[in-house]
Coordinates of C-alpha atoms in Angstrom, one line a residue:
Chain K
M1433 CA 0.0 0.0 0.0
H1434 CA 1.3 3.4 -0.9
A1435 CA 1.6 5.7 2.1
E1436 CA 0.4 9.0 0.5
E1437 CA -2.5 7.4 -1.4
K1438 CA -5.9 9.0 -0.8
M1439 CA -7.8 6.6 1.4
T1440 CA -11.5 5.9 1.7
N1441 CA -13.6 4.0 4.3
E1442 CA -13.3 0.9 2.0
T1443 CA -9.5 1.0 1.5
W1444 CA -8.6 2.0 5.1
P1445 CA -6.9 -1.1 6.6
A1446 CA -7.7 -2.7 10.0
S1447 CA -4.3 -1.7 11.5
P1448 CA -3.3 1.6 9.7
E1449 CA -0.6 2.1 12.3
K1450 CA 1.3 -0.9 10.9
A1451 CA 0.2 -1.0 7.3
T1452 CA 3.4 0.2 5.6
L1453 CA 7.1 -0.8 6.1
E1454 CA 7.9 2.7 7.5
A1455 CA 5.0 2.3 9.9
K1456 CA 6.3 -1.1 11.1
N1457 CA 9.8 0.2 11.6
K1458 CA 8.4 3.3 13.4
F1459 CA 6.3 1.0 15.7
L1460 CA 9.3 -1.2 16.6
G1461 CA 11.7 1.7 17.0
F1462 CA 9.4 3.6 19.2
W1463 CA 8.9 0.6 21.6
F1464 CA 12.7 0.3 21.7
F1465 CA 12.8 3.9 22.8
L1466 CA 10.2 3.3 25.4
G1467 CA 12.3 0.5 26.9
G1468 CA 15.2 3.0 27.1
E1469 CA 12.9 5.6 28.7
T1470 CA 11.9 3.0 31.3
V1471 CA 15.6 2.6 32.3
L1472 CA 16.0 6.4 32.4
F1473 CA 13.1 7.0 34.7
A1474 CA 14.0 4.0 36.9
S1475 CA 17.5 5.5 37.5
L1476 CA 15.8 8.8 38.4
F1477 CA 13.5 7.0 40.8
A1478 CA 16.4 5.1 42.3
T1479 CA 18.3 8.4 42.9
Y1480 CA 15.2 10.0 44.4
L1481 CA 14.6 7.0 46.8
A1482 CA 18.3 7.1 47.9
L1483 CA 18.2 10.9 48.5
K1484 CA 14.7 11.3 49.9
D1485 CA 14.6 13.6 52.9
K1486 CA 18.4 13.9 52.8
V1487 CA 18.7 17.5 53.9
P1488 CA 21.8 19.3 55.4
T1489 CA 20.1 21.0 58.4
G1490 CA 17.0 20.5 60.5
D1491 CA 15.2 23.6 59.2
H1492 CA 14.5 22.0 55.8
Y1493 CA 11.1 20.7 55.0
L1494 CA 10.7 17.0 54.3
A1495 CA 8.5 15.0 52.0
K1496 CA 5.7 14.6 54.6
D1497 CA 5.6 18.4 55.3
L1498 CA 5.5 19.4 51.6
F1499 CA 3.0 17.2 49.7
E1500 CA -0.7 17.8 49.7
M1501 CA -3.1 15.2 48.7
P1502 CA -5.9 17.2 47.0
L1503 CA -3.6 18.7 44.4
V1504 CA -1.8 15.4 43.6
F1505 CA -5.2 13.6 43.4
L1506 CA -6.5 16.2 40.9
M1507 CA -3.3 16.0 38.8
T1508 CA -3.6 12.2 38.8
M1509 CA -7.2 12.3 37.6
L1510 CA -6.4 14.8 34.9
L1511 CA -3.6 12.7 33.5
L1512 CA -5.4 9.4 33.8
T1513 CA -8.5 10.9 32.0
S1514 CA -6.2 12.3 29.2
S1515 CA -4.9 8.8 28.7
L1516 CA -8.5 7.6 28.1
T1517 CA -9.3 10.5 25.7
S1518 CA -6.2 9.6 23.6
V1519 CA -7.5 6.0 23.4
Y1520 CA -10.8 7.5 22.0
A1521 CA -8.7 9.4 19.5
M1522 CA -7.0 6.2 18.3
Y1523 CA -10.4 4.5 18.2
H1524 CA -11.6 7.1 15.7
M1525 CA -8.4 6.9 13.8
K1526 CA -9.0 3.2 13.2
N1527 CA -12.5 4.0 12.0
F1528 CA -11.1 6.6 9.6
A1529 CA -12.9 9.4 11.4
F1530 CA -10.4 12.2 11.1
K1531 CA -12.5 15.1 12.7
K1532 CA -13.4 13.0 15.7
M1533 CA -9.8 12.0 16.2
Q1534 CA -8.8 15.6 16.1
L1535 CA -11.5 16.5 18.6
W1536 CA -10.4 13.8 21.1
L1537 CA -6.7 14.8 20.7
G1538 CA -7.7 18.3 21.4
I1539 CA -9.4 17.2 24.7
T1540 CA -6.2 15.3 25.5
V1541 CA -4.1 18.4 24.9
L1542 CA -6.4 20.5 27.2
L1543 CA -6.2 18.0 30.0
G1544 CA -2.4 17.8 29.6
L1545 CA -2.1 21.6 29.7
T1546 CA -4.2 21.8 32.9
F1547 CA -1.9 19.1 34.4
L1548 CA 1.2 21.1 33.5
G1549 CA -0.3 24.3 34.8
L1550 CA -1.0 22.6 38.2
E1551 CA 2.6 21.3 38.3
I1552 CA 4.0 24.8 37.7
Y1553 CA 1.8 26.1 40.5
E1554 CA 3.0 23.2 42.7
F1555 CA 6.7 23.9 42.1
N1556 CA 6.2 27.6 42.6
H1557 CA 4.4 26.9 45.9
Y1558 CA 7.3 24.8 47.2
V1559 CA 9.9 27.3 46.2
H1560 CA 8.2 30.3 47.7
E1561 CA 6.4 28.9 50.7
Y1562 CA 8.8 26.2 51.8
N1563 CA 12.1 27.3 50.3
H1564 CA 12.3 23.8 48.8
T1565 CA 14.4 24.4 45.7
F1566 CA 16.6 22.5 43.3
T1567 CA 19.8 23.7 45.1
S1568 CA 18.5 23.7 48.7
S1569 CA 19.3 20.0 49.4
A1570 CA 20.1 16.7 47.8
F1571 CA 16.4 15.9 48.4
G1572 CA 15.4 19.0 46.4
S1573 CA 17.7 18.1 43.5
A1574 CA 16.5 14.5 43.3
F1575 CA 12.8 15.6 43.6
Y1576 CA 12.9 18.3 40.9
T1577 CA 15.0 16.1 38.6
L1578 CA 12.5 13.2 38.7
V1579 CA 9.2 15.1 38.7
G1580 CA 10.6 17.9 36.5
F1581 CA 11.8 15.3 33.9
H1582 CA 8.3 13.9 33.9
G1583 CA 6.8 17.4 33.5
A1584 CA 9.2 18.0 30.6
H1585 CA 7.9 14.8 29.0
V1586 CA 4.4 16.1 29.3
A1587 CA 5.4 19.4 27.7
F1588 CA 7.2 17.7 24.9
G1589 CA 4.2 15.3 24.4
L1590 CA 1.8 18.3 24.1
L1591 CA 4.0 20.0 21.6
W1592 CA 4.3 16.8 19.6
I1593 CA 0.5 16.2 19.5
I1594 CA -0.3 19.8 18.8
S1595 CA 2.3 19.8 15.9
L1596 CA 0.7 16.7 14.4
M1597 CA -2.8 18.1 14.7
I1598 CA -1.8 21.4 13.0
R1599 CA 0.4 19.9 10.3
N1600 CA -2.2 17.4 9.3
A1601 CA -5.3 19.5 9.8
K1602 CA -6.0 19.9 6.1
R1603 CA -4.5 16.6 4.9
G1604 CA -6.9 14.2 6.6
L1605 CA -5.8 10.7 7.5
S1606 CA -3.4 8.7 5.4
L1607 CA -1.2 5.7 5.9
Y1608 CA 1.6 8.3 6.0
N1609 CA 0.4 10.1 9.1
A1610 CA -1.7 7.4 10.9
P1611 CA 1.5 5.8 12.4
K1612 CA 2.6 9.3 13.6
F1613 CA -0.6 9.8 15.5
Y1614 CA -0.4 6.3 16.9
V1615 CA 3.1 6.6 18.1
A1616 CA 2.4 10.0 19.7
S1617 CA -0.5 8.4 21.6
L1618 CA 1.8 5.6 22.8
Y1619 CA 4.1 8.3 24.1
W1620 CA 1.2 9.9 25.9
H1621 CA 0.2 6.6 27.6
F1622 CA 3.8 6.1 28.7
I1623 CA 3.8 9.5 30.4
D1624 CA 0.8 8.3 32.4
V1625 CA 2.6 5.0 33.2
V1626 CA 5.5 7.0 34.7
W1627 CA 3.0 9.3 36.6
V1628 CA 1.4 6.2 38.2
F1629 CA 4.8 5.5 39.8
I1630 CA 5.4 9.1 40.7
F1631 CA 2.1 9.6 42.5
T1632 CA 2.7 6.3 44.3
V1633 CA 6.4 6.4 45.1
V1634 CA 7.0 10.2 45.5
Y1635 CA 3.7 11.6 46.8
L1636 CA 1.8 8.8 48.5
M1637 CA 4.9 7.2 50.0
G1638 CA 6.1 10.6 50.9
M1639 CA 2.9 11.3 52.9
V1640 CA 3.2 7.9 54.6
G1641 CA 6.6 9.1 55.9
Chain M
M278 CA 2.5 -8.9 10.3
A279 CA -0.9 -10.4 9.5
N280 CA -4.1 -8.3 9.8
Q281 CA -5.8 -9.0 13.0
Q282 CA -9.2 -9.2 11.5
P283 CA -10.3 -11.5 8.6
T284 CA -11.4 -10.2 5.3
T285 CA -14.3 -11.6 3.3
G286 CA -13.5 -9.9 0.1
N287 CA -16.6 -7.7 0.4
P288 CA -15.5 -4.3 1.7
K289 CA -19.0 -3.3 3.0
V290 CA -19.2 -6.4 5.2
D291 CA -15.6 -6.0 6.4
I292 CA -16.2 -2.4 7.4
E293 CA -19.3 -3.2 9.4
Y294 CA -17.5 -6.1 11.1
R295 CA -14.5 -4.0 11.9
R296 CA -16.6 -1.1 13.2
K297 CA -18.3 -3.5 15.6
K298 CA -15.0 -5.0 16.7
N299 CA -13.6 -1.6 17.3
A300 CA -16.6 -0.5 19.3
E301 CA -16.4 -3.6 21.4
E302 CA -12.8 -3.0 22.1
M303 CA -13.6 0.6 23.1
R304 CA -16.1 -0.7 25.6
Y305 CA -13.3 -2.8 27.2
Q306 CA -11.1 0.3 27.3
V307 CA -13.7 2.2 29.2
V308 CA -14.0 -0.8 31.7
T309 CA -10.2 -0.7 32.0
F310 CA -10.3 3.0 32.7
T311 CA -13.0 2.5 35.4
L312 CA -10.8 -0.1 37.1
M313 CA -7.8 2.2 36.9
I314 CA -9.7 5.0 38.6
F315 CA -10.9 2.5 41.2
L316 CA -7.3 1.4 42.0
T317 CA -6.2 5.0 42.2
L318 CA -9.0 5.8 44.7
I319 CA -8.0 2.8 46.9
A320 CA -4.4 3.9 46.9
F321 CA -5.2 7.5 47.9
A322 CA -7.7 6.3 50.5
A323 CA -5.2 3.8 52.0
V324 CA -2.8 6.7 52.6
G325 CA -5.4 9.4 53.4
F326 CA -7.9 7.7 55.6
G327 CA -6.5 4.3 56.4
D328 CA -5.0 4.2 59.9
L329 CA -2.7 1.5 58.6
S330 CA 0.9 0.6 59.4
K331 CA 3.6 1.9 57.0
W332 CA 4.8 -1.6 56.5
F333 CA 1.4 -2.6 55.1
T334 CA 0.6 0.6 53.2
V335 CA 3.8 1.0 51.2
P336 CA 3.8 -2.5 49.6
F337 CA 0.1 -2.3 49.1
I338 CA 0.1 0.9 47.1
L339 CA 3.1 -0.3 45.1
L340 CA 1.2 -3.4 44.2
L341 CA -1.8 -1.3 43.1
A342 CA 0.5 0.9 41.0
V343 CA 2.0 -2.2 39.2
V344 CA -1.5 -3.6 38.5
Q345 CA -2.6 -0.2 37.1
V346 CA 0.5 0.0 34.9
I347 CA -0.2 -3.5 33.5
F348 CA -3.7 -2.3 32.6
Q349 CA -2.3 0.7 30.9
L350 CA 0.3 -1.3 28.9
Y351 CA -1.9 -4.2 27.9
Y352 CA -5.1 -2.3 27.1
F353 CA -4.4 1.3 26.5
M354 CA -1.1 0.6 24.7
H355 CA -2.5 -2.6 23.1
M356 CA 0.2 -4.9 24.2
S357 CA -2.4 -7.6 24.5
H358 CA -2.8 -7.5 20.7
K359 CA -0.9 -9.8 18.4
G360 CA 2.4 -8.6 17.0
H361 CA 3.7 -7.2 20.3
E362 CA 6.4 -9.7 21.0
A363 CA 9.2 -7.3 20.3
P364 CA 7.7 -4.4 22.3
A365 CA 7.2 -6.8 25.2
L366 CA 10.9 -7.9 25.0
F367 CA 12.0 -4.2 24.9
L368 CA 9.8 -3.1 27.7
Y369 CA 10.5 -6.0 30.0
S370 CA 14.3 -5.7 29.4
G371 CA 14.0 -2.0 30.3
A372 CA 11.9 -2.8 33.4
L373 CA 14.4 -5.5 34.5
V374 CA 17.4 -3.1 34.3
G375 CA 15.3 -0.4 36.0
F376 CA 14.3 -2.8 38.8
V377 CA 17.9 -3.8 39.5
T378 CA 18.9 -0.2 39.5
V379 CA 16.3 0.8 42.1
L380 CA 17.0 -2.3 44.1
A381 CA 20.7 -1.5 44.2
F382 CA 20.2 2.1 45.2
V383 CA 17.8 1.4 48.0
T384 CA 19.9 -1.5 49.4
I385 CA 23.6 -1.4 48.9
V386 CA 24.8 1.7 47.1
W387 CA 24.1 4.4 49.6
W388 CA 24.9 2.6 52.8

């Protein structure tokens, strides 16, 4: 099948994300990248766990003084829901419904932006109310590196999805861009996978003590 | 990689069949999402309201996180579909190296 060919409902394949050779390579290559990302985040988690609450003097705030459950809960729900909305987007992609896919991707982007806004608020709050900064302690460095790296992934994922939406707005779906949308949605799910461990290991375990 | 759904040679029938298949899968995705929300609520409740010992809570919420991530990988990221042998190899290799790294850092490296 030719990648740039104009497709119709009848010619659209069952797995458009893997219909061409380029798509198959992209799919495989992207999962390889996700394996590498797993190692990257695991090493940041390991560093965080080793340096948690390691502060130079007694007047520094520790994990249990900093984290507040309502904000973390809200951020978790936003990101989890955005994972479902991108599943909806891929559902419409497989049904060759371009407009609906764009709509659900748009909702995903809005949820992601809200998440990012809350994270910026959170960091700002820690810095100004608690003097918990990147350079204030080893705990601070490890915390901002781990959670900040995740936040940077969210920001990059948003830019990626927005770019795809704008670039392909007038093109419609083809076998050339379907794998691109699919891979971007995999990335978005992976961001949520990492967040599941962040809210558990950093925030909930931090509140436990 | 073979197509996951059979073709009859009649595009109209195929489309209807595939639409139905896709709609059915989407329903499972929504069920998965509900379960994930439920697991998240339990984890937050265990820490927020449960007067439980730290030695129970921490392994418990870690277990919930692992289950939730498995849902995410196998349903939302379609790892339960055919043709995901290589992705599984890549991801589990990464997870193994990651696990060993975390294990080393929390046990022997720092002390």
